[in-house]
Coordinates of C-alpha atoms in Angstrom, one line a residue:
X1 CA 91.0 -134.0 -32.0
X2 CA 92.3 -133.0 -35.5
X3 CA 95.7 -131.0 -36.3
X4 CA 93.0 -128.5 -37.8
X5 CA 95.2 -125.7 -40.8
X6 CA 92.2 -123.2 -39.2
X7 CA 93.1 -123.4 -35.6
X8 CA 96.8 -123.4 -36.1
X9 CA 97.1 -121.7 -39.1
X10 CA 101.0 -120.5 -38.4
X11 CA 102.2 -124.0 -37.1
X12 CA 100.4 -126.5 -39.5
X13 CA 103.3 -124.5 -42.3
X14 CA 105.9 -125.4 -39.6
X15 CA 105.4 -129.0 -39.7
X16 CA 109.0 -130.0 -39.8
X17 CA 111.7 -127.8 -38.6
X18 CA 112.7 -127.0 -42.9
X19 CA 109.2 -125.3 -43.1
X20 CA 109.7 -123.7 -40.3
X21 CA 112.8 -121.9 -41.2
X22 CA 111.4 -120.7 -44.3
X23 CA 108.9 -118.5 -42.0
X24 CA 110.0 -115.2 -41.5
X25 CA 111.0 -114.3 -38.1
X26 CA 107.9 -112.0 -37.8
X27 CA 106.0 -115.0 -37.7
X28 CA 107.6 -116.7 -34.9
X29 CA 105.9 -115.2 -32.2
X30 CA 102.2 -116.2 -33.4
X31 CA 104.0 -119.9 -33.4
X32 CA 104.8 -120.0 -30.5
X33 CA 101.0 -118.9 -29.9
X34 CA 100.1 -121.4 -31.3
X35 CA 102.1 -123.9 -30.2
X36 CA 101.7 -123.1 -27.0
X37 CA 97.5 -123.5 -27.8
X38 CA 98.2 -126.9 -29.7
X39 CA 100.3 -128.3 -26.4
X40 CA 97.6 -127.0 -23.9
X41 CA 94.8 -128.5 -26.1
X42 CA 97.3 -132.4 -26.4
X43 CA 97.6 -132.5 -22.9
X44 CA 93.9 -131.8 -21.7
X45 CA 93.8 -135.1 -23.6
X46 CA 96.1 -137.6 -22.8
X47 CA 96.7 -135.9 -19.5
X48 CA 100.4 -135.8 -20.0
X49 CA 103.5 -133.1 -18.6
X50 CA 101.5 -129.7 -19.0
X51 CA 104.1 -126.9 -17.4
X52 CA 107.2 -127.8 -18.2
X53 CA 106.7 -128.0 -22.1
X54 CA 104.4 -124.8 -21.5
X55 CA 107.8 -123.1 -20.4
X56 CA 110.3 -123.9 -23.2
X57 CA 108.5 -122.9 -26.1
X58 CA 109.8 -120.0 -27.2
X59 CA 113.4 -121.9 -26.6
X60 CA 112.4 -124.3 -28.4
X61 CA 111.1 -122.9 -31.8
X62 CA 114.6 -120.4 -31.4
X63 CA 116.7 -123.6 -31.1
X64 CA 115.4 -125.7 -34.2
X65 CA 115.0 -122.1 -36.6
X66 CA 118.8 -120.8 -35.6
X67 CA 120.3 -124.4 -35.9
X68 CA 120.4 -127.4 -38.6
X69 CA 118.8 -130.1 -36.2
X70 CA 119.1 -133.1 -36.5
X71 CA 122.7 -133.1 -38.0
X72 CA 122.8 -130.4 -34.9
X73 CA 122.6 -132.6 -32.0
X74 CA 120.0 -131.5 -29.6
X75 CA 119.2 -132.8 -26.4
X76 CA 116.7 -132.3 -23.7
X77 CA 117.1 -132.4 -20.3
X78 CA 114.8 -133.4 -18.3
X79 CA 112.6 -135.2 -21.1
X80 CA 109.5 -134.1 -20.1
X81 CA 110.4 -130.5 -21.5
X82 CA 110.2 -132.0 -25.0
X83 CA 107.1 -132.3 -26.0
X84 CA 106.8 -129.0 -27.8
X85 CA 110.5 -130.7 -29.7
X86 CA 108.2 -133.6 -30.6
X87 CA 105.3 -131.3 -32.0
X88 CA 108.0 -129.7 -34.4
X89 CA 110.1 -132.8 -35.6
X90 CA 107.3 -134.3 -37.5
X91 CA 105.3 -135.5 -34.6
X92 CA 102.6 -133.2 -34.4
X93 CA 99.6 -135.5 -35.7
X94 CA 101.2 -138.6 -33.8
X95 CA 101.2 -136.4 -30.1
X96 CA 98.0 -137.4 -29.5
X97 CA 98.8 -140.7 -28.1
X98 CA 101.3 -139.7 -26.0
X99 CA 102.3 -142.0 -23.4
X100 CA 99.5 -144.3 -24.4
X101 CA 99.5 -147.8 -25.5
X102 CA 101.7 -147.8 -28.6
X103 CA 102.0 -144.7 -29.1
X104 CA 104.5 -141.5 -28.7
X105 CA 107.0 -142.2 -25.7
X106 CA 106.8 -139.0 -23.3
X107 CA 110.3 -138.1 -23.2
X108 CA 113.3 -138.1 -25.7
X109 CA 112.9 -141.8 -27.6
X110 CA 116.0 -142.7 -30.0
X111 CA 114.1 -145.5 -31.7
X112 CA 111.3 -142.7 -32.4
X113 CA 113.2 -139.8 -33.9
X114 CA 116.2 -139.0 -35.7
X115 CA 115.6 -135.8 -33.6
X116 CA 115.6 -137.4 -30.3
X117 CA 119.4 -137.8 -30.4
X118 CA 119.9 -139.2 -26.7
X119 CA 117.0 -140.9 -24.6
X120 CA 116.7 -139.7 -21.2
X121 CA 113.6 -140.2 -18.7
X122 CA 115.5 -139.4 -15.5
X123 CA 117.5 -136.4 -15.5
X124 CA 121.0 -134.6 -15.4
X125 CA 122.4 -136.3 -18.0
X126 CA 122.6 -134.1 -21.0
X127 CA 126.2 -132.3 -20.4
X128 CA 127.7 -135.7 -20.1
X129 CA 126.0 -137.3 -23.3
X130 CA 126.3 -133.7 -25.0
X131 CA 130.4 -134.0 -24.2
X132 CA 130.3 -137.3 -25.8
X133 CA 129.0 -136.0 -28.9
X134 CA 130.6 -132.9 -29.0
X135 CA 133.9 -134.8 -28.9
X136 CA 132.9 -137.1 -31.5
X137 CA 131.9 -134.2 -33.9
X138 CA 134.9 -132.7 -33.2
X139 CA 136.6 -135.8 -34.5
X140 CA 134.5 -136.3 -37.3
X141 CA 135.2 -132.3 -39.2
X142 CA 132.5 -131.7 -40.0
X143 CA 131.1 -128.4 -37.8
X144 CA 128.4 -130.6 -35.7
X145 CA 126.9 -128.3 -32.7
X146 CA 125.9 -129.8 -29.5
X147 CA 123.3 -128.2 -27.3
X148 CA 122.2 -129.0 -24.3
X149 CA 119.6 -127.9 -22.7
X150 CA 119.0 -128.8 -18.9
X151 CA 116.4 -127.0 -16.4
X152 CA 113.2 -128.6 -14.2
X153 CA 116.2 -128.6 -11.7
X154 CA 118.6 -131.3 -13.2
X155 CA 121.4 -128.9 -12.8
X156 CA 121.4 -129.8 -9.6
X157 CA 122.2 -133.3 -9.8
X158 CA 126.0 -134.1 -9.1
X159 CA 126.7 -135.5 -12.6
X160 CA 125.4 -132.4 -14.5
X161 CA 128.9 -130.8 -12.1
X162 CA 131.0 -134.1 -13.4
X163 CA 130.0 -133.0 -16.4
X164 CA 130.7 -129.5 -16.2
X165 CA 134.2 -129.9 -14.7
X166 CA 134.9 -132.2 -17.8
X167 CA 133.8 -129.7 -20.5
X168 CA 136.1 -126.9 -18.3
X169 CA 138.8 -128.6 -18.7
X170 CA 138.6 -130.3 -22.7
X171 CA 136.7 -126.9 -23.9
X172 CA 134.4 -128.4 -26.4
X173 CA 132.3 -126.8 -28.7
X174 CA 129.3 -127.0 -26.3
X175 CA 126.4 -124.9 -25.7
X176 CA 124.5 -125.4 -22.4
X177 CA 121.3 -123.7 -21.9
X178 CA 120.5 -123.8 -18.3
X179 CA 116.5 -123.5 -18.3
X180 CA 116.3 -121.4 -15.1
X181 CA 112.3 -121.7 -13.8
X182 CA 113.0 -121.6 -10.5
X183 CA 111.1 -125.7 -10.1
X184 CA 111.9 -128.6 -10.3
X185 CA 108.5 -131.1 -10.2
X186 CA 108.5 -128.9 -6.4
X187 CA 110.5 -126.1 -5.6
X188 CA 114.3 -125.8 -6.5
X189 CA 116.4 -126.3 -3.4
X190 CA 119.9 -125.6 -2.5
X191 CA 123.1 -123.5 -2.7
X192 CA 123.0 -123.3 -6.6
X193 CA 119.4 -121.9 -6.9
X194 CA 120.8 -119.2 -4.3
X195 CA 123.0 -118.1 -6.5
X196 CA 121.3 -118.0 -9.3
X197 CA 119.0 -115.4 -8.3
X198 CA 121.8 -113.3 -7.5
X199 CA 123.2 -113.9 -11.4
X200 CA 119.6 -112.2 -12.0
X201 CA 120.1 -109.4 -10.0
X202 CA 123.2 -108.4 -11.8
X203 CA 123.1 -106.3 -14.9
X204 CA 124.9 -108.7 -17.4
X205 CA 127.6 -106.5 -18.6
X206 CA 128.2 -105.9 -14.7
X207 CA 132.0 -105.8 -14.5
X208 CA 131.3 -107.5 -11.1
X209 CA 129.6 -110.6 -12.5
X210 CA 131.8 -114.0 -11.3
X211 CA 129.6 -116.9 -12.3
X212 CA 130.1 -120.4 -11.1
X213 CA 130.0 -121.7 -13.9
X214 CA 133.0 -118.7 -15.6
X215 CA 134.9 -120.4 -12.5
X216 CA 134.0 -123.8 -14.4
X217 CA 135.4 -122.0 -17.7
X218 CA 132.2 -121.7 -19.2
X219 CA 131.5 -118.7 -21.0
X220 CA 128.8 -117.4 -19.5
X221 CA 126.2 -115.8 -21.1
X222 CA 122.4 -114.1 -19.5
X223 CA 120.9 -114.1 -17.5
X224 CA 118.1 -113.5 -20.2
X225 CA 114.5 -113.4 -21.1
X226 CA 113.8 -116.7 -21.9
X227 CA 110.6 -116.0 -23.6
X228 CA 111.4 -113.0 -26.1
X229 CA 112.0 -115.0 -29.5
X230 CA 113.6 -112.0 -31.2
X231 CA 116.5 -111.8 -28.7
X232 CA 117.3 -115.7 -28.3
X233 CA 117.5 -116.0 -32.3
X234 CA 119.6 -113.2 -31.8
X235 CA 121.8 -114.8 -29.2
X236 CA 122.0 -117.7 -30.3
X237 CA 123.1 -116.8 -34.3
X238 CA 125.9 -115.1 -32.1
X239 CA 126.6 -118.3 -29.8
X240 CA 126.6 -120.7 -33.2
X241 CA 130.1 -118.6 -34.0
X242 CA 131.3 -119.1 -30.9
X243 CA 134.0 -122.4 -29.7
X244 CA 134.5 -123.4 -26.5
X245 CA 131.8 -124.3 -24.1
X246 CA 129.4 -121.4 -23.4
X247 CA 126.4 -121.9 -21.0
X248 CA 123.1 -119.4 -21.5
X249 CA 121.3 -118.7 -18.8
X250 CA 117.3 -118.1 -19.6
X251 CA 114.9 -116.9 -17.4
X252 CA 111.5 -118.5 -18.0
X253 CA 108.6 -119.4 -16.5
X254 CA 107.5 -122.4 -16.0
X255 CA 103.4 -123.0 -17.3
X256 CA 103.7 -119.9 -19.2
X257 CA 100.5 -119.3 -21.5
X258 CA 98.5 -121.4 -18.9
X259 CA 97.3 -119.1 -15.8
X260 CA 96.6 -121.8 -13.9
X261 CA 100.2 -123.6 -14.0
X262 CA 101.7 -120.6 -13.8
X263 CA 100.5 -120.0 -10.5
X264 CA 100.9 -123.6 -9.4
X265 CA 103.6 -125.0 -11.6
X266 CA 103.4 -128.1 -8.9
X267 CA 99.9 -129.2 -9.2
X268 CA 100.1 -129.0 -13.0
X269 CA 103.5 -130.3 -13.8
X270 CA 101.2 -132.9 -15.3
X271 CA 97.5 -133.1 -15.8
X272 CA 96.2 -135.0 -13.5
X273 CA 93.8 -137.9 -14.8
X274 CA 90.5 -138.3 -14.8
X275 CA 88.4 -140.6 -13.3
X276 CA 85.2 -141.4 -11.4
X277 CA 87.4 -143.5 -9.4
X278 CA 88.2 -139.5 -7.8
X279 CA 85.0 -140.1 -5.5
X280 CA 86.7 -143.5 -4.1
X281 CA 87.9 -142.9 -0.8
X282 CA 91.0 -145.4 -1.3
X283 CA 94.1 -143.6 -0.6
X284 CA 97.2 -144.5 -2.8
X285 CA 100.2 -146.1 -1.0
X286 CA 101.7 -142.4 -0.9
X287 CA 99.4 -141.1 1.0
X288 CA 99.6 -144.3 3.1
X289 CA 103.5 -143.5 3.9
X290 CA 102.9 -139.7 4.1
X291 CA 100.4 -140.0 7.2
X292 CA 102.9 -142.7 8.8
X293 CA 105.6 -140.3 8.9
X294 CA 103.7 -137.3 10.5
X295 CA 102.8 -140.3 13.1
X296 CA 106.0 -141.2 14.3
X297 CA 107.3 -138.0 14.1
X298 CA 105.3 -136.6 16.2
X299 CA 106.4 -139.0 18.4
X300 CA 110.0 -139.6 17.9
X301 CA 112.1 -136.5 17.0
X302 CA 115.1 -138.4 15.9
X303 CA 113.5 -139.4 13.2
X304 CA 114.7 -138.0 9.7
X305 CA 112.5 -138.0 6.5
X306 CA 114.9 -137.6 3.1
X307 CA 113.2 -137.0 -0.6
X308 CA 115.6 -136.2 -3.7
X309 CA 113.1 -133.8 -5.3
X310 CA 110.0 -135.8 -4.9
X311 CA 107.9 -134.4 -2.3
X312 CA 104.6 -134.3 -3.6
X313 CA 105.2 -137.3 -5.3
X314 CA 105.8 -139.3 -2.3
X315 CA 103.2 -137.8 0.0
X316 CA 105.5 -136.0 1.9
X317 CA 103.9 -132.5 1.8
X318 CA 102.2 -132.5 4.7
X319 CA 104.7 -133.6 7.0
X320 CA 107.6 -130.9 5.3
X321 CA 104.8 -128.7 6.5
X322 CA 104.1 -130.3 10.0
X323 CA 107.9 -131.0 10.7
X324 CA 110.2 -128.7 8.8
X325 CA 113.3 -129.5 11.4
X326 CA 113.0 -133.3 10.3
X327 CA 112.4 -132.7 6.1
X328 CA 115.2 -132.7 3.4
X329 CA 114.8 -131.9 0.2
X330 CA 118.2 -133.1 -1.1
X331 CA 117.0 -132.1 -4.8
X332 CA 117.4 -134.5 -7.8
X333 CA 120.6 -135.6 -6.0
X334 CA 119.7 -139.7 -5.5
X335 CA 123.1 -140.5 -4.5
X336 CA 123.3 -137.8 -2.3
X337 CA 120.4 -138.4 -0.5
X338 CA 121.3 -142.4 0.4
X339 CA 125.0 -141.1 2.0
X340 CA 123.4 -138.3 3.6
X341 CA 121.0 -140.6 5.0
X342 CA 124.0 -142.9 5.9
X343 CA 125.7 -140.3 7.8
X344 CA 122.7 -139.2 10.1
X345 CA 122.4 -143.2 10.6
X346 CA 125.8 -143.3 11.6
X347 CA 125.4 -140.0 14.2
X348 CA 122.4 -142.4 16.1
X349 CA 119.4 -140.8 13.7
X350 CA 116.4 -142.6 12.2
X351 CA 116.9 -141.7 8.6
X352 CA 113.7 -142.5 6.0
X353 CA 114.9 -142.0 2.1
X354 CA 111.6 -141.8 0.2
X355 CA 112.6 -142.6 -3.4
X356 CA 111.1 -143.6 -6.4
X357 CA 112.1 -147.0 -7.3
X358 CA 113.4 -146.3 -11.0
X359 CA 115.7 -143.7 -8.9
X360 CA 117.2 -145.3 -6.0
X361 CA 118.6 -147.1 -9.3
X362 CA 120.7 -144.2 -9.6
X363 CA 122.2 -144.6 -5.9
X364 CA 122.8 -148.5 -6.0
X365 CA 126.9 -148.0 -5.4
X366 CA 125.8 -146.2 -1.8
X367 CA 123.3 -148.4 -0.8
X368 CA 125.8 -151.2 -0.9
X369 CA 128.9 -149.2 0.5
X370 CA 127.4 -146.4 2.3
X371 CA 124.8 -148.6 4.1
X372 CA 124.4 -151.9 3.7
X373 CA 128.2 -152.8 4.2
X374 CA 128.3 -151.0 7.6
X375 CA 124.9 -152.3 8.7
X376 CA 123.2 -148.8 9.2
X377 CA 119.7 -148.5 9.8
X378 CA 117.6 -146.9 6.8
X379 CA 114.7 -147.2 6.2
X380 CA 113.8 -147.1 2.0
X381 CA 110.5 -146.4 1.4
X382 CA 110.2 -147.3 -2.3
X383 CA 107.6 -145.5 -4.4
X384 CA 106.6 -146.5 -7.6
X385 CA 107.8 -150.0 -7.3
X386 CA 106.4 -152.5 -10.0
X387 CA 104.5 -151.2 -13.0
X388 CA 104.0 -147.3 -13.4
X389 CA 102.3 -147.2 -16.5
X390 CA 102.1 -144.1 -18.9
X391 CA 105.8 -142.9 -18.2
X392 CA 107.3 -145.7 -20.3
X393 CA 110.2 -147.7 -19.6
X394 CA 112.5 -145.3 -17.6
X395 CA 110.0 -145.2 -15.3
X396 CA 108.8 -149.0 -14.7
X397 CA 109.8 -149.8 -11.3
X398 CA 110.3 -153.8 -12.1
X399 CA 114.2 -153.7 -11.1
X400 CA 114.3 -153.4 -7.7
X401 CA 114.1 -156.7 -5.9
X402 CA 116.7 -158.1 -8.5
X403 CA 119.1 -155.7 -7.7
X404 CA 118.4 -155.3 -4.3
X405 CA 117.8 -158.8 -3.4
X406 CA 121.6 -159.7 -3.5
X407 CA 122.7 -157.1 -0.8
X408 CA 123.8 -158.9 2.0
X409 CA 121.6 -158.1 5.5
X410 CA 118.8 -155.9 3.8
X411 CA 115.2 -157.0 4.6
X412 CA 113.1 -156.5 1.9
X413 CA 109.2 -156.4 2.6
X414 CA 106.2 -156.7 -0.2
X415 CA 103.3 -155.1 1.2
X416 CA 100.1 -157.0 -1.0
X417 CA 98.1 -154.1 0.3
X418 CA 98.1 -150.4 2.5
X419 CA 97.4 -151.9 5.9
X420 CA 100.8 -153.9 5.0
X421 CA 102.5 -151.5 3.2
X422 CA 101.8 -149.5 7.2
X423 CA 102.6 -152.1 9.2
X424 CA 106.0 -152.7 7.2
X425 CA 107.0 -149.4 7.0
X426 CA 107.0 -149.6 11.4
X427 CA 108.4 -152.7 11.5
X428 CA 111.4 -151.7 9.1
X429 CA 112.0 -148.4 10.8
X430 CA 111.8 -150.6 14.7
X431 CA 114.5 -152.5 13.3
X432 CA 118.0 -151.9 14.2
X433 CA 120.4 -154.5 12.7
X434 CA 120.7 -152.7 9.5
X435 CA 118.8 -151.1 6.3
X436 CA 115.3 -151.9 5.0
X437 CA 113.0 -151.5 2.5
X438 CA 109.5 -151.9 2.1
X439 CA 108.4 -151.5 -2.0
X440 CA 104.8 -150.1 -2.9
X441 CA 103.3 -149.3 -5.7
X442 CA 101.9 -146.6 -7.7
X443 CA 98.3 -145.9 -7.1
X444 CA 95.7 -146.5 -4.7
X445 CA 95.4 -149.3 -2.1
X446 CA 92.7 -152.2 -2.1
X447 CA 90.5 -150.6 0.1
X448 CA 91.3 -152.3 3.1
X449 CA 91.2 -150.7 6.6
X450 CA 94.3 -149.2 8.7
X451 CA 94.8 -151.2 11.7
X452 CA 97.4 -150.0 14.8
X453 CA 100.6 -150.7 14.1
X454 CA 102.4 -154.0 15.4
X455 CA 106.0 -155.4 14.3
X456 CA 105.9 -158.2 11.6
X457 CA 107.8 -161.3 12.5
X458 CA 110.6 -161.3 10.0
X459 CA 110.2 -163.6 6.7
X460 CA 106.9 -164.4 8.2
X461 CA 104.4 -165.1 5.4
X462 CA 100.5 -166.0 5.4
X463 CA 98.4 -168.8 4.1
X464 CA 95.6 -167.1 2.6
X465 CA 93.8 -170.0 0.9
X466 CA 94.2 -173.6 1.3
X467 CA 93.8 -175.7 -2.0
X468 CA 94.9 -178.7 -3.9
X469 CA 98.2 -179.8 -6.1
X470 CA 99.3 -176.1 -7.1
X471 CA 100.7 -174.4 -4.1
X472 CA 101.3 -170.0 -5.4
X473 CA 103.3 -168.0 -3.4
X474 CA 102.9 -164.3 -3.9
X475 CA 105.4 -160.8 -3.3
X476 CA 103.4 -157.9 -3.4
X477 CA 100.4 -156.5 -4.9
X478 CA 99.6 -159.0 -7.4
X479 CA 97.6 -160.4 -4.5
X480 CA 94.0 -160.2 -5.4
X481 CA 94.8 -161.1 -8.8
X482 CA 96.2 -164.5 -7.5
X483 CA 93.3 -164.5 -4.8
X484 CA 91.3 -165.0 -8.0
X485 CA 93.5 -167.2 -9.9
X486 CA 93.7 -169.1 -6.9
X487 CA 90.3 -169.9 -6.5
X488 CA 89.3 -171.0 -10.6
X489 CA 92.0 -173.4 -10.0
X490 CA 91.9 -174.6 -6.8
X491 CA 95.5 -173.5 -5.7
X492 CA 97.2 -173.0 -2.0
X493 CA 97.6 -168.7 -1.8
X494 CA 100.4 -167.6 0.1
X495 CA 101.0 -163.8 0.7
X496 CA 105.1 -164.4 1.2
X497 CA 105.8 -160.8 2.4
X498 CA 109.2 -161.2 2.8
X499 CA 111.5 -161.5 -0.7
X500 CA 114.7 -161.2 2.1
X501 CA 114.7 -162.9 5.1
X502 CA 112.3 -165.8 2.6
X503 CA 109.9 -168.0 5.0
X504 CA 112.0 -171.1 4.3
X505 CA 109.6 -172.6 6.7
X506 CA 106.3 -172.3 4.4
X507 CA 108.5 -173.8 1.5
X508 CA 109.7 -176.3 3.1
X509 CA 106.3 -177.5 4.5
X510 CA 104.3 -177.0 1.5
X511 CA 106.9 -178.9 -0.8
X512 CA 105.8 -182.4 1.0
X513 CA 102.2 -181.2 0.1
X514 CA 102.3 -180.7 -3.4
X515 CA 103.3 -181.4 -7.0
X516 CA 104.0 -177.7 -8.3
X517 CA 104.8 -174.4 -6.9
X518 CA 104.3 -170.9 -9.0
X519 CA 105.9 -167.7 -7.5
X520 CA 104.0 -164.4 -8.4
X521 CA 105.7 -160.5 -8.0
X522 CA 105.1 -157.4 -10.2
X523 CA 109.1 -157.5 -10.8
X524 CA 111.7 -159.0 -13.3
X525 CA 112.0 -162.2 -13.2
X526 CA 115.5 -162.6 -13.3
X527 CA 117.1 -162.6 -10.2
X528 CA 113.6 -161.4 -8.6
X529 CA 112.1 -162.8 -5.5
X530 CA 110.8 -166.3 -7.8
X531 CA 114.1 -166.5 -8.3
X532 CA 115.3 -166.7 -4.5
X533 CA 112.8 -169.3 -4.0
X534 CA 114.0 -171.3 -6.9
X535 CA 117.7 -171.0 -5.2
X536 CA 116.3 -172.7 -2.1
X537 CA 114.7 -175.2 -3.3
X538 CA 117.7 -176.1 -5.4
X539 CA 120.4 -176.0 -1.9
X540 CA 117.7 -178.5 -0.5
X541 CA 117.2 -180.8 -3.1
X542 CA 113.5 -180.3 -3.7
X543 CA 112.4 -181.8 -6.8
X544 CA 109.0 -179.8 -7.0
X545 CA 108.7 -178.0 -10.6
X546 CA 108.4 -174.0 -10.4
X547 CA 107.0 -171.2 -12.6
X548 CA 108.1 -167.9 -12.0
X549 CA 105.4 -165.3 -12.9
X550 CA 106.5 -162.0 -13.0
X551 CA 107.6 -159.2 -15.8
X552 CA 109.6 -161.1 -18.6
X553 CA 113.6 -160.0 -20.1
X554 CA 112.4 -156.9 -21.4
X555 CA 112.0 -153.3 -21.2
X556 CA 108.1 -152.2 -20.7
X557 CA 106.9 -149.5 -22.7
X558 CA 104.2 -146.8 -21.8
X559 CA 100.5 -147.6 -21.1
X560 CA 98.6 -148.1 -18.5
X561 CA 98.8 -150.3 -15.5
X562 CA 96.0 -152.0 -16.6
X563 CA 97.1 -152.4 -19.6
X564 CA 100.3 -153.5 -19.3
X565 CA 99.3 -155.9 -16.3
X566 CA 97.2 -157.7 -19.2
X567 CA 99.5 -157.8 -21.6
X568 CA 101.7 -159.7 -19.7
X569 CA 99.6 -161.8 -18.0
X570 CA 99.8 -160.2 -14.6
X571 CA 96.3 -159.7 -14.2
X572 CA 94.1 -162.9 -12.6
X573 CA 93.4 -164.5 -16.3
X574 CA 96.9 -163.9 -17.2
X575 CA 97.6 -165.9 -14.2
X576 CA 95.4 -168.5 -14.2
X577 CA 96.5 -168.7 -18.3
X578 CA 99.9 -168.8 -17.7
X579 CA 99.7 -171.4 -14.6
X580 CA 97.0 -173.9 -16.6
X581 CA 98.9 -173.7 -19.8
X582 CA 102.1 -174.4 -17.7
X583 CA 101.0 -177.4 -16.0
X584 CA 98.9 -179.2 -19.3
X585 CA 102.0 -178.5 -21.6
X586 CA 105.0 -179.9 -19.3
X587 CA 103.4 -183.1 -17.7

């Protein structure tokens, strides 16, 4: 679609922040209207984040109108609120390609624009980063302002509190805008959410008001209507002249201006991808996990399921309704989620932590110290493992095998289809000697039927095809692609299933029968599953060349899963090409 001056006349005039500031203030409501309409037009094409951006239109316009961005630092947290910001900062025409291959990043990205002061794809980093920027600005002495917009549940993370605790002590020139829409991706939970609701019921000038933020030595202002552009302009002009740390509490409506998104901001957090495959009855891996969870909970009251604010995405919605006493949404607090699970396990319960691969990185210390070191039986159901796609480098779940494999006592399973995923979840749940991991991808399975649950023998692989000269050891969901390549190369193919413990018996057996080993995984090669094969071969003094196929040593940008797999030769064609080229060139 075109950025049409006839359809968006005021927005067209505000094609840069300098142009925006030349607009008379009475034109700003019309600008907000057009910005919201353009945003809706765009996201129905790009299938990107919807409700969050709609809710911050007025805040975005007011901030760029009052503050001297990009000289003044403006940080967005969570980053999917930044679509209106991107449109107003000289990216209006480019946003049609947001989340697409070679297009705009879905979150603030420093390499993309000078207006993106600090990159973020997760949450709750803005106050820490903003504090650093504000201290630097203070030392610079040029009266540079720093503003952090934190919302969509980001204030529920411990990192945000840690930063506020520090800021309250040193009192930098810092403005924190709390975008309070009562939502993260799911409905907000926790005591802070209740406190914010109480603040809404107290008049601004009420002498009885005593907010949590004031006790942290922030000047608390609010709560105010975050959609009143004129009031926002005035209050921001006033705050701009204040010194010290301020928290501006703004009440907004997630999905503002689009009734379906206002009524159901959870469903409309993103625009769902249009696909003819919607008629395909194949279930997703998240749905496999959710149904398995319900099945186990129906017979085991000691199962306790934990999610850090990812109920819908992790397939836990039905479980949360059917088994509310066994379900815990701890908000965006991954570290707490893991140690909370450890406490439950120490008390004799059976915790299952459902978490995205890229978010589990935040709880690494807790996995090691609080779970693995104490040999506690916690099952980690790691969703969105491997190539995730359009959400870009912050969301690709390619590091988990590498960062988990080195932890002693951790069992790591990599299902290649939805039935294996189900069996592995059960295997991990029934294992009582320590923590277990089942890592599975985003999206649909391959269409295999689900069988009754059985425990899989630890470290036991499955021979899928017998060939000559080449033995391919596959870890995880690239099995179908590996099989196509193996057929063309007449290679042997093994579904390894376990990264830890590794099936060393099959490696020893195959090493005496084949000339070449190839390992395949949808994860970073450095330190990954293939590396475990290399280590075993070396320690056994097996003289055999090994090719590791996986994700190279780089951050993977946005694009569809299919595009990324093709680009990095992780589809059948690419795997075959890599193996053939390696054998031909090396020997």
